[in-house]
Protein backbone atom coordinates (compact mmCIF):
# COMPACT_ATOMS: atom_id res chain seq x y z
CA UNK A 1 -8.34 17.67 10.03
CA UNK A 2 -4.66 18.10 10.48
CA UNK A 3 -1.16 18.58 8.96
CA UNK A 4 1.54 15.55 8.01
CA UNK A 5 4.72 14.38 6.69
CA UNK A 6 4.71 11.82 3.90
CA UNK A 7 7.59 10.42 3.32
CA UNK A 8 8.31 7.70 0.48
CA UNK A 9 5.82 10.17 -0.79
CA UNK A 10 5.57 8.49 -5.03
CA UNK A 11 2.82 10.19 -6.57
CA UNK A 12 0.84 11.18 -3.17
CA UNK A 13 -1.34 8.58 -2.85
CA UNK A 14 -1.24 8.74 0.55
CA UNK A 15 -1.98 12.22 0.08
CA UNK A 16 -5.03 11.48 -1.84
CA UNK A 17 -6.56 8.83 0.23
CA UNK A 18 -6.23 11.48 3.22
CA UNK A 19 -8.31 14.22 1.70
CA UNK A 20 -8.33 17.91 0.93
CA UNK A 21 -8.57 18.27 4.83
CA UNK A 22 -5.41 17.32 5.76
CA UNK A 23 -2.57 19.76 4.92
CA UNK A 24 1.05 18.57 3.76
CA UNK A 25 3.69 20.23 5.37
CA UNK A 26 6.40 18.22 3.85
CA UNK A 27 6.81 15.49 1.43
CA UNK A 28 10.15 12.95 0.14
CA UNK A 29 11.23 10.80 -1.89
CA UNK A 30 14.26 9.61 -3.50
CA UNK A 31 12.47 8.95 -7.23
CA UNK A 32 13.22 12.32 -9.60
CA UNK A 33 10.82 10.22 -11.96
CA UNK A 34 7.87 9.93 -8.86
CA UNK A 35 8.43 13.19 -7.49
CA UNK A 36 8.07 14.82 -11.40
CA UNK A 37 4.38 13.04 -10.80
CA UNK A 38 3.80 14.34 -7.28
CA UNK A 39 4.68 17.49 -8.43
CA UNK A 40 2.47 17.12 -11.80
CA UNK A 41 -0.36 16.31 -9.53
CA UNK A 42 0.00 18.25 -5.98
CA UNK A 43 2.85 20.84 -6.86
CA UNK A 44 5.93 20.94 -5.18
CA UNK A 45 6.35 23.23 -2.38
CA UNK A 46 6.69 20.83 0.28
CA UNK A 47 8.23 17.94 -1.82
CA UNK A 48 12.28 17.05 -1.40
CA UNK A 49 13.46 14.79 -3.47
CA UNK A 50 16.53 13.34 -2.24
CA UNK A 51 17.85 10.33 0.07
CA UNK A 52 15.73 10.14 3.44
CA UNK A 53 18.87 9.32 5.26
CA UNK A 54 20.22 13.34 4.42
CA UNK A 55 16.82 14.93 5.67
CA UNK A 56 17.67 17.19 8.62
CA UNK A 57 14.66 17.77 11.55
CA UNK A 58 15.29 21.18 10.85
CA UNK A 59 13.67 21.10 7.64
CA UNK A 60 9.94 19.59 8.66
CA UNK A 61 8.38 22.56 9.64
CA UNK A 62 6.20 22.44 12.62
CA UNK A 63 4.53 19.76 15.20
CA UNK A 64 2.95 17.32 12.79
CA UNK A 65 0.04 15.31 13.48
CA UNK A 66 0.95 12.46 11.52
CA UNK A 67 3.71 11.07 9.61
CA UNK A 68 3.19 8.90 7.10
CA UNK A 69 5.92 6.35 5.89
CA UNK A 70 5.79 3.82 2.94
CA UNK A 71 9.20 2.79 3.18
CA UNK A 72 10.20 0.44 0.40
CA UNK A 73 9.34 -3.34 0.18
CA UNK A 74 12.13 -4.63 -1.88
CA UNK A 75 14.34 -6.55 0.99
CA UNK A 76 11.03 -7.68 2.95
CA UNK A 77 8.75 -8.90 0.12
CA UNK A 78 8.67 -12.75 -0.43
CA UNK A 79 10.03 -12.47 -3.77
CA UNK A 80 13.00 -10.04 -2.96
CA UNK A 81 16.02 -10.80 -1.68
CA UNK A 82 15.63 -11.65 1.56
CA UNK A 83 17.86 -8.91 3.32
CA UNK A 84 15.24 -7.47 5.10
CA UNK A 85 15.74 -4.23 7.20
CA UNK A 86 19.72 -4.40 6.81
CA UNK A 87 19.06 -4.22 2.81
CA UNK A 88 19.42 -0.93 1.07
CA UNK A 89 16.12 -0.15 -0.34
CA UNK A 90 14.49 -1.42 2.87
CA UNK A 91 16.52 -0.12 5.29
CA UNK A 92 15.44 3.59 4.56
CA UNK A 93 13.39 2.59 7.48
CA UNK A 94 16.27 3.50 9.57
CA UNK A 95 16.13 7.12 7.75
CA UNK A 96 12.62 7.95 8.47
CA UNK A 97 13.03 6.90 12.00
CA UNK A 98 15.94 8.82 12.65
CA UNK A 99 13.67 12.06 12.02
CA UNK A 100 11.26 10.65 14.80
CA UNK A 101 13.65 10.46 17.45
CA UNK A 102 15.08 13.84 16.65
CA UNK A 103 11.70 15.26 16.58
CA UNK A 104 10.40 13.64 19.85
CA UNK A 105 14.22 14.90 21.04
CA UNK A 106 12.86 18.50 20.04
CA UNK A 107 9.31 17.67 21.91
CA UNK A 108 7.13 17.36 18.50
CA UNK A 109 7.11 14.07 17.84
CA UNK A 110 4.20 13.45 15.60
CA UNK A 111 1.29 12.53 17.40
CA UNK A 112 0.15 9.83 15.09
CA UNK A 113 2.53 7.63 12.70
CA UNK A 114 1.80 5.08 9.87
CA UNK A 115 4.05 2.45 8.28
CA UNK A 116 3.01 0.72 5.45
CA UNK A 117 4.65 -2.30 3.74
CA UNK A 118 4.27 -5.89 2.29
CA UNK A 119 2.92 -8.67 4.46
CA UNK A 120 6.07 -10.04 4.41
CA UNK A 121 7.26 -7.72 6.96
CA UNK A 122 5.37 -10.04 9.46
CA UNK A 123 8.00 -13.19 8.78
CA UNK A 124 11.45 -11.50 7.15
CA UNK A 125 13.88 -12.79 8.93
CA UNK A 126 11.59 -14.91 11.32
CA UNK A 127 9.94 -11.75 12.75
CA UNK A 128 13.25 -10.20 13.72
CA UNK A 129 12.32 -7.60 11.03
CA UNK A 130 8.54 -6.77 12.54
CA UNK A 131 10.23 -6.60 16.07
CA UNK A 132 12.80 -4.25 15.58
CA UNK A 133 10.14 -1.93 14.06
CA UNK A 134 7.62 -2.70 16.84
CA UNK A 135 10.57 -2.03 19.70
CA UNK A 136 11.62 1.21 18.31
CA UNK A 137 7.80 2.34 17.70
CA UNK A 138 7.55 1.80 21.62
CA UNK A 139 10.54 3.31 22.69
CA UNK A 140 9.72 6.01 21.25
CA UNK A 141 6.36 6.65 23.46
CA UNK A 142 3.73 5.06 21.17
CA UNK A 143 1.28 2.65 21.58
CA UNK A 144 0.71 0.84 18.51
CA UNK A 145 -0.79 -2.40 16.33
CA UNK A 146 -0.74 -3.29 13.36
CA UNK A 147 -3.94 -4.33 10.94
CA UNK A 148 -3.20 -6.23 7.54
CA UNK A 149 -5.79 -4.45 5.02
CA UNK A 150 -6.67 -5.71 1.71
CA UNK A 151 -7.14 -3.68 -1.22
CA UNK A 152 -9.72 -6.20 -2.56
CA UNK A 153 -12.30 -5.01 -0.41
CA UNK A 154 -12.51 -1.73 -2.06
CA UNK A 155 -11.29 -1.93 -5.76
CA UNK A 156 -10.85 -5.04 -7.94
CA UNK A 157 -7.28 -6.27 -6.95
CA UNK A 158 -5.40 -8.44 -4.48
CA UNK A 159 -3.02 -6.40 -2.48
CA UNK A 160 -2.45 -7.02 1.55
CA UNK A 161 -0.78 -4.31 2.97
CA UNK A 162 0.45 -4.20 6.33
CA UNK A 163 -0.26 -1.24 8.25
CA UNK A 164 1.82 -0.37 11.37
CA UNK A 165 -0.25 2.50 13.77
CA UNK A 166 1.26 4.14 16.18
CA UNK A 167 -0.07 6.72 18.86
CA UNK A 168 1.25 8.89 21.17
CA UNK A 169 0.56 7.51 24.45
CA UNK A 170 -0.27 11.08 26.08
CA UNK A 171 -3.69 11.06 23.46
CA UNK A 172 -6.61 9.70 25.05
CA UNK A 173 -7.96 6.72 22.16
CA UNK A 174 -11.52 6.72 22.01
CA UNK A 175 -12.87 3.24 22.74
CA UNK A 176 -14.13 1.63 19.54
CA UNK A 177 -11.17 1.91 18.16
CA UNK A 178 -9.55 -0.76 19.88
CA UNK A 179 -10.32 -4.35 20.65
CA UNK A 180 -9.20 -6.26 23.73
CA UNK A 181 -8.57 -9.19 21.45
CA UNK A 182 -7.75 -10.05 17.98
CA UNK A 183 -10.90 -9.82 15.30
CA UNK A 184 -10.06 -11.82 12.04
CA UNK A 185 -11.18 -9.28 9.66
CA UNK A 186 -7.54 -7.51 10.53
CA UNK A 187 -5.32 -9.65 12.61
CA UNK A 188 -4.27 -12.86 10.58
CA UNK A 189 -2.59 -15.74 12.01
CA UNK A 190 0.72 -14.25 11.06
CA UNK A 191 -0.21 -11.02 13.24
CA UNK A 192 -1.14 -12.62 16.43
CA UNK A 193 2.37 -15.30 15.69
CA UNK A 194 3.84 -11.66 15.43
CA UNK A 195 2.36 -9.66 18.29
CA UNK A 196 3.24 -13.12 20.09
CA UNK A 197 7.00 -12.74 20.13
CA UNK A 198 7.30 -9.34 20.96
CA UNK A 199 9.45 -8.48 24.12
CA UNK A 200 6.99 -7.56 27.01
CA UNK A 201 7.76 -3.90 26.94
CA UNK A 202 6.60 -3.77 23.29
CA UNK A 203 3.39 -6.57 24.24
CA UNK A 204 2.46 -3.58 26.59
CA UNK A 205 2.30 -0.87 24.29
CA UNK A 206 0.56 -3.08 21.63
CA UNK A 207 -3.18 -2.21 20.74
CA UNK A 208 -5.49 -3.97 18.37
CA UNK A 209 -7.04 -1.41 16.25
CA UNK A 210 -10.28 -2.40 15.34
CA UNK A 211 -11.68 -0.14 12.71
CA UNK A 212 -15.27 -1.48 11.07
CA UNK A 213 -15.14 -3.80 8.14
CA UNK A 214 -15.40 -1.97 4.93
CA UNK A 215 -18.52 -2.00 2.63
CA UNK A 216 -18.66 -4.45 -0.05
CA UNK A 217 -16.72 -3.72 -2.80
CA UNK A 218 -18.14 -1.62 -5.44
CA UNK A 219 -17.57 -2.90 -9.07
CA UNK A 220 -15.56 -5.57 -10.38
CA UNK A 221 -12.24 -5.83 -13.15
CA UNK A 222 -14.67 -5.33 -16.07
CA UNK A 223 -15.64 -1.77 -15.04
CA UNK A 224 -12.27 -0.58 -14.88
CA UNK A 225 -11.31 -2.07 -18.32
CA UNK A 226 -10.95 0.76 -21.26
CA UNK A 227 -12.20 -0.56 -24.40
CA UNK A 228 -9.65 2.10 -26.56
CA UNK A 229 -7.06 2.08 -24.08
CA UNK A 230 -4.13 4.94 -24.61
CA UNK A 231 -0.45 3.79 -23.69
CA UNK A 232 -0.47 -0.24 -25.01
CA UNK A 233 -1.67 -2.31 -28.05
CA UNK A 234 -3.45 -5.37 -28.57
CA UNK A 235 -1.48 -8.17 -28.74
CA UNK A 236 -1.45 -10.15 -32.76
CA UNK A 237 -3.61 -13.42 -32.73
CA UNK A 238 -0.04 -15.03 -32.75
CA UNK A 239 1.45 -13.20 -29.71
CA UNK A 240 -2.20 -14.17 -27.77
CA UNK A 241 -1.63 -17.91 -28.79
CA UNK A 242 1.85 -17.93 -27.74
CA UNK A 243 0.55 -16.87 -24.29
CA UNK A 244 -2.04 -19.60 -24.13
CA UNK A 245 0.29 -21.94 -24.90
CA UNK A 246 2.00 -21.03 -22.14
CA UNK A 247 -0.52 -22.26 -19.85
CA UNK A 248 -1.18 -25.33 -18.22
CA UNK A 249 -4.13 -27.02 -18.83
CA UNK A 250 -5.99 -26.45 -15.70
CA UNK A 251 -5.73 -22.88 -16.91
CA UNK A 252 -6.24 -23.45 -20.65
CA UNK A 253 -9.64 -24.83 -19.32
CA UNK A 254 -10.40 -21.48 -17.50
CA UNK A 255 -10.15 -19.96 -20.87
CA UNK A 256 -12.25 -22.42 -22.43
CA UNK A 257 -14.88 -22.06 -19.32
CA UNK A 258 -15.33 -18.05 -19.99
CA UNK A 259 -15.78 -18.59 -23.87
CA UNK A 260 -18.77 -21.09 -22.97
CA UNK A 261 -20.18 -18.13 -20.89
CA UNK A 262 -21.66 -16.63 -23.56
CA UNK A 263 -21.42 -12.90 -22.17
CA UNK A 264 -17.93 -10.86 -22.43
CA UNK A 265 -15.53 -12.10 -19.92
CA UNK A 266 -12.07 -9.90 -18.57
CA UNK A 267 -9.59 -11.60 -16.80
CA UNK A 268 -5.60 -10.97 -16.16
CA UNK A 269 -2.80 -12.83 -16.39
CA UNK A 270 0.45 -13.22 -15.14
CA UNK A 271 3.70 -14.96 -16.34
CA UNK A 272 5.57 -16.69 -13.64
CA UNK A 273 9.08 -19.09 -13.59
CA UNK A 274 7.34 -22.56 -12.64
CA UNK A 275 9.64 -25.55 -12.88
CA UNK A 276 12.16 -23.69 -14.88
CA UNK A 277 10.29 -22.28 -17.23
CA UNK A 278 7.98 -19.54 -18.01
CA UNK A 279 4.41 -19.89 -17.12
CA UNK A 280 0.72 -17.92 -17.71
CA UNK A 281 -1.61 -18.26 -15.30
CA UNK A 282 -4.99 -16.91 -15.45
CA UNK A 283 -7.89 -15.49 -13.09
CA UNK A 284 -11.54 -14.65 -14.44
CA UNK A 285 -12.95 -14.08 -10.92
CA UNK A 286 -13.14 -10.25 -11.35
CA UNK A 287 -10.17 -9.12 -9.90
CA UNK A 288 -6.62 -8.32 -10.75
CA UNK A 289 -3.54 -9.69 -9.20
CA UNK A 290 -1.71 -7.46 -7.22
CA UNK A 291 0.20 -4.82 -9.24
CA UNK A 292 4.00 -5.37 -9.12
CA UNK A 293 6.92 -3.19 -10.18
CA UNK A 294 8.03 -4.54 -13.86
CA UNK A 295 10.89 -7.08 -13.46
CA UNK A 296 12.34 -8.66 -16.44
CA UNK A 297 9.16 -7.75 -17.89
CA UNK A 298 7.64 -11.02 -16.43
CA UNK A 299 5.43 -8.92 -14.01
CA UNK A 300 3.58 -6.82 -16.28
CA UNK A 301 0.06 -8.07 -15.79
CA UNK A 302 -1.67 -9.10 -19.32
CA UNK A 303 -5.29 -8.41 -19.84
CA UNK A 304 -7.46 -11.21 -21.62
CA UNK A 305 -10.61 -10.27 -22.73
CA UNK A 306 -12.79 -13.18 -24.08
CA UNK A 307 -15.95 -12.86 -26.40
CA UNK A 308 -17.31 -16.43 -27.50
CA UNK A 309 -14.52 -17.60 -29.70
CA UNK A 310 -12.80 -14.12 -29.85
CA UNK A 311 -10.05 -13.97 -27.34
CA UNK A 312 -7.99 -10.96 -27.57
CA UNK A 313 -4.80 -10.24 -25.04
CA UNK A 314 -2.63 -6.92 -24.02
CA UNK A 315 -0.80 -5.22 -21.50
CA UNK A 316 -2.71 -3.76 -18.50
CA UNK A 317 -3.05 0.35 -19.41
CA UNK A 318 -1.76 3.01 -17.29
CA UNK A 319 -4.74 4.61 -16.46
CA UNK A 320 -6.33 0.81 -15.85
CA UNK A 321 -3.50 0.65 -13.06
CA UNK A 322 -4.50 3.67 -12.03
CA UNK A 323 -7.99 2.60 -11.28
CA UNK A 324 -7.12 -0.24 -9.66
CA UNK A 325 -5.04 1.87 -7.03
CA UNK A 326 -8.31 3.84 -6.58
CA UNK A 327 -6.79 6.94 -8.45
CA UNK A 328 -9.37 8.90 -10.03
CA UNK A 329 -9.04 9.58 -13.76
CA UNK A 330 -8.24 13.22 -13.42
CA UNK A 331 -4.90 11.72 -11.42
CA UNK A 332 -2.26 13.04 -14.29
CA UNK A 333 -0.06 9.56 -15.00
CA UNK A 334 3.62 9.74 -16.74
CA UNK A 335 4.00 9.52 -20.18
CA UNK A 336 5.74 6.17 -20.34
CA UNK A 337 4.31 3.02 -19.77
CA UNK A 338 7.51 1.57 -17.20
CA UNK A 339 7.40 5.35 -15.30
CA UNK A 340 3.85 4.50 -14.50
CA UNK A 341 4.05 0.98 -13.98
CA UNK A 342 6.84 1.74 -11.50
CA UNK A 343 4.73 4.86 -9.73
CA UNK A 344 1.47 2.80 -9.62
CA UNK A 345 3.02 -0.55 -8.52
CA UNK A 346 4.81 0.88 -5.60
CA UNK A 347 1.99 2.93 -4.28
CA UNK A 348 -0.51 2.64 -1.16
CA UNK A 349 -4.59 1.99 -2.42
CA UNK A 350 -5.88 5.21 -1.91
CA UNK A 351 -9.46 4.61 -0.10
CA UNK A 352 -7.55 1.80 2.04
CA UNK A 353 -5.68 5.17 3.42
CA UNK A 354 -8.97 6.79 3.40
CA UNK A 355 -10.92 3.92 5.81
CA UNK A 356 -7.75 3.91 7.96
CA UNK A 357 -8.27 7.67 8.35
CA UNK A 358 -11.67 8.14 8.68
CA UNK A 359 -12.24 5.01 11.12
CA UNK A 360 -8.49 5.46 13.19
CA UNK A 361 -6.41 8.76 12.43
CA UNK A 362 -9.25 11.37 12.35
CA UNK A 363 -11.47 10.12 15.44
CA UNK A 364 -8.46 10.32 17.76
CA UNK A 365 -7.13 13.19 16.49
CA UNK A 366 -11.03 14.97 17.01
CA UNK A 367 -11.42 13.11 20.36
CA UNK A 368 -8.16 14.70 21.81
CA UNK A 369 -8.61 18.15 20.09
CA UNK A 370 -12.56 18.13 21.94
CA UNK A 371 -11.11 17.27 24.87
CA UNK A 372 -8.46 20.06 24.65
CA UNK A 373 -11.12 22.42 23.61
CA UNK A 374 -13.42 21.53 27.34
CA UNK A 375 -10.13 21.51 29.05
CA UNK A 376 -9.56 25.38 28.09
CA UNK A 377 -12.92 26.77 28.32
C-alpha cells in the first residue's frame, strides 16, 4: 500500500498489524533487548537502535507515507509519575517530532502520521499535555483527531489506546471517514472535554475520524489459555491459597461463584496496593486486564483456572501475552519471561493497527493515489 517509519518500533507490532503490503523504510528504538526481537522477527536492515533524540533526517530514506510513533507512556499514564511530556521517557515525543519538522523543512513530510499512547494523555497535566501535541500536529500542516480504541473489541483484554491521526491537509479525505460530530463508539467524554480546549487554530484543523465499529470479538480468555504452558509454573496449593487470602471477600465470592459453575472456568488476577496493603482482585468475565510492564513484580497478571473444587493459579505465559496482543504464534518471543513481559506490555494490539489501517490510512492513501493517477492520464 505504501512505505513508513516506525519509530518506538519494540517488536514491530505496528509492523504486523499493517501487513506485508506496507514496506518499512526505517525503524527505532532505544531497547537493545526489543530491537534483538524486532530483529529476531523482521530482520534488521532498517532498524536503529539508539536514542530518537540523535536520529538525523538524513538517515530516513525517502518521502514516507506514514510515520508511525508509539512514544512511551511512562510520564502520561495514571499510575506514572505524573511528569507528563517534560518527563524523560515521555518526552521522546519531542524527538520524533523534531524529524517531522525537518522533514516537512525538506518538503517530505509524511503524508499520514500516527501517535499512539495511554488514555491518560487526554488529562496529564489538565490537557496541557494533549494540546501541545494537538498544536504542533497543526502547525505542522495536518489535519487531525484523535479516536480512543479498545483492544477488547478484538482479543480478550482491556486496553484503551489513544490514537492521534494526522493528515496532510493537501490529501483529499474521502468522506466516510470523517464525521461532522462526535460518535460514542470513538470519542469519549474525555475526547470531546479535550477537542474542547483546543486553541481555535488547532479546533480548525481537528477531524473526527469515524472508522466503522469493529466486528464482535472473536473468542474469549479461555481460548488463548495453554494447558502445558512453556516459560512459568503452576503455583503450590500453598502459594494459590496465599493469593486467595489476599482477596477481599467480594472477590473470594467470585471464586466461589465459578467453582459452582460446574464447567472449567479461567480468570486473571491482579495484585494491587489497596489501603496499604497488598491486594488480589479477580475477573472471570473472559477477559484479561490490560497487560502492564512488570513493576515490583506486583503487575504480573496471575492466571486462575478453576475446576469444581480444583483451583490452580500461575503466572500469565509469554506466548499467552502474546495472544492477547493479537501476535500470532509463529511471532518468535525472548527467552526470558521479564524480556517478554516488558516487549509485550509496551506494545500496540496488532489488529487495532490493522482496523485503523484498513478503515483510515489505506482508503486515503488509495483515494489520493486514484486521483493522482486521473489527474496524469
Amino acid at each position: 500500500m505504501g512505505t513508513y517509519y516506525e519509530f518506538f518500533a519494540g517488536g514491530g507490532m505496528a509492523r504486523s498489524g499493517l501487513g506485508p503490503e506496507w514496506d518499512c523504510l526505517f525503524a527505532n528504538d532505544i531497547s537493545e533487548k526489543k530491537a534483538s526481537a524486532y530483529k529476531e522477527n523482521w530482520g534488521g536492515d532498517h532498524l536503529h537502535v539508539g536514542n530518537v533524540f540523535d536520529v538525523k533526517a538524513r538517515q530516513l530514506p525517502g518521502h514516507a507515507d506514514l510515520a508511525w510513533g508509539s512514544f512511551p507512556c511512562q510520564d502520561l499514564s495514571l499510575a506514572g509519575n505524573g511528569k507528563g511530556l517534560d518527563g524523560e521517557r515521555s518526552g521522546a515525543f519531542w524527538g520524533f517530532w523534531k524529524l517531522i519538522r525537518s522533514l516537512n523543512r525538506e518538503g517530505r513530510k509524511p503524508r499520514v502520521i500516527v501517535l499512539e499512547n495511554v488514555y491518560g494523555t487526554l488529562t496529564s497535566h489538565d490537557g496541557k499535555d494533549f494540546e501541545q501535541i494537538a498544536k504542533a500536529v497543526a502547525c505542522e500542516g495536518y489535519v487531525f483527531g484523535a479516536v480512543v480504541m479498545d483492544a477488547v473489541h478484538f482479543t480478550p483484554q482491556s486496553r484503551p489506546r489513544l490514537f492521534i491521526i494526522g493528515v496532510d491537509a493537501g490529501l483529499a479525505i474521502p468522506e466516510h471517514i470523517h464525521a461532522w460530530l462526535p460518535t460514542p463508539t470513538w470519542h469519549p467524554d474525555a475526547v470531546i472535554r479535550a477537542y474542547n480546549q483546543l486553541p481555535l487554530a488547532a479546533k480548525t484543523a481537528w477531524r473526527w475520524w469515524n472508522p466503522p465499529a469493529p466486528n464482535q470479538r472473536t473468542g474469549i480468555l479461555d481460548d488463548i489459555i495453554e494447558a502445558d504452558p512453556a516459560g512459568v509454573a503452576w503455583h503450590t496449593p500453598q502459594e494459590t491459597k496465599k493469593l486467595i487470602s489476599m482477596m477481599t471477600d467480594l472477590n473470594r465470592r467470585k471464586v466461589m461463584e465459578a467453582q459452582r459453575h460446574g464447567t472449567v472456568k479461567v480468570g486473571t488476577i491482579y495484585r494491587r496496593t489497596r489501603e496499604g496493603g497488598q491486594r488480589a482482585e479477580v475477573r472471570f468475565d473472559g477477559v484479561a486486564g490490560c497487560l502492564r510492564t512488570p513493576a515490583g513484580g506486583s503487575s504480573r497478571q496471575t492466571i486462575m483456572v478453576v475446576d469444581g473444587p480444583n483451583v490452580r493459579t500461575r503466572l500469565i505465559s509469554p506466548r499467552e501475552m502474546a495472544r492477547l496482543m493479537g501476535l500470532p504464534d509463529t511471532y518468535r518471543l525472548p527467552a526470558r519471561y521479564n524480556d517478554a513481559y516488558h516487549l509485550l506490555g509496551d506494545g500496540v494490539v496488532v489488529p487495532v493497527v490493522t482496523h485503523l489501517n484498513d478503515h483510515i490510512l489505506s482508503p486515503i492513501l488509495r483515494n489520493n493515489q486514484q486521483l493522482q493517477d486521473a489527474a496524469n492520464f
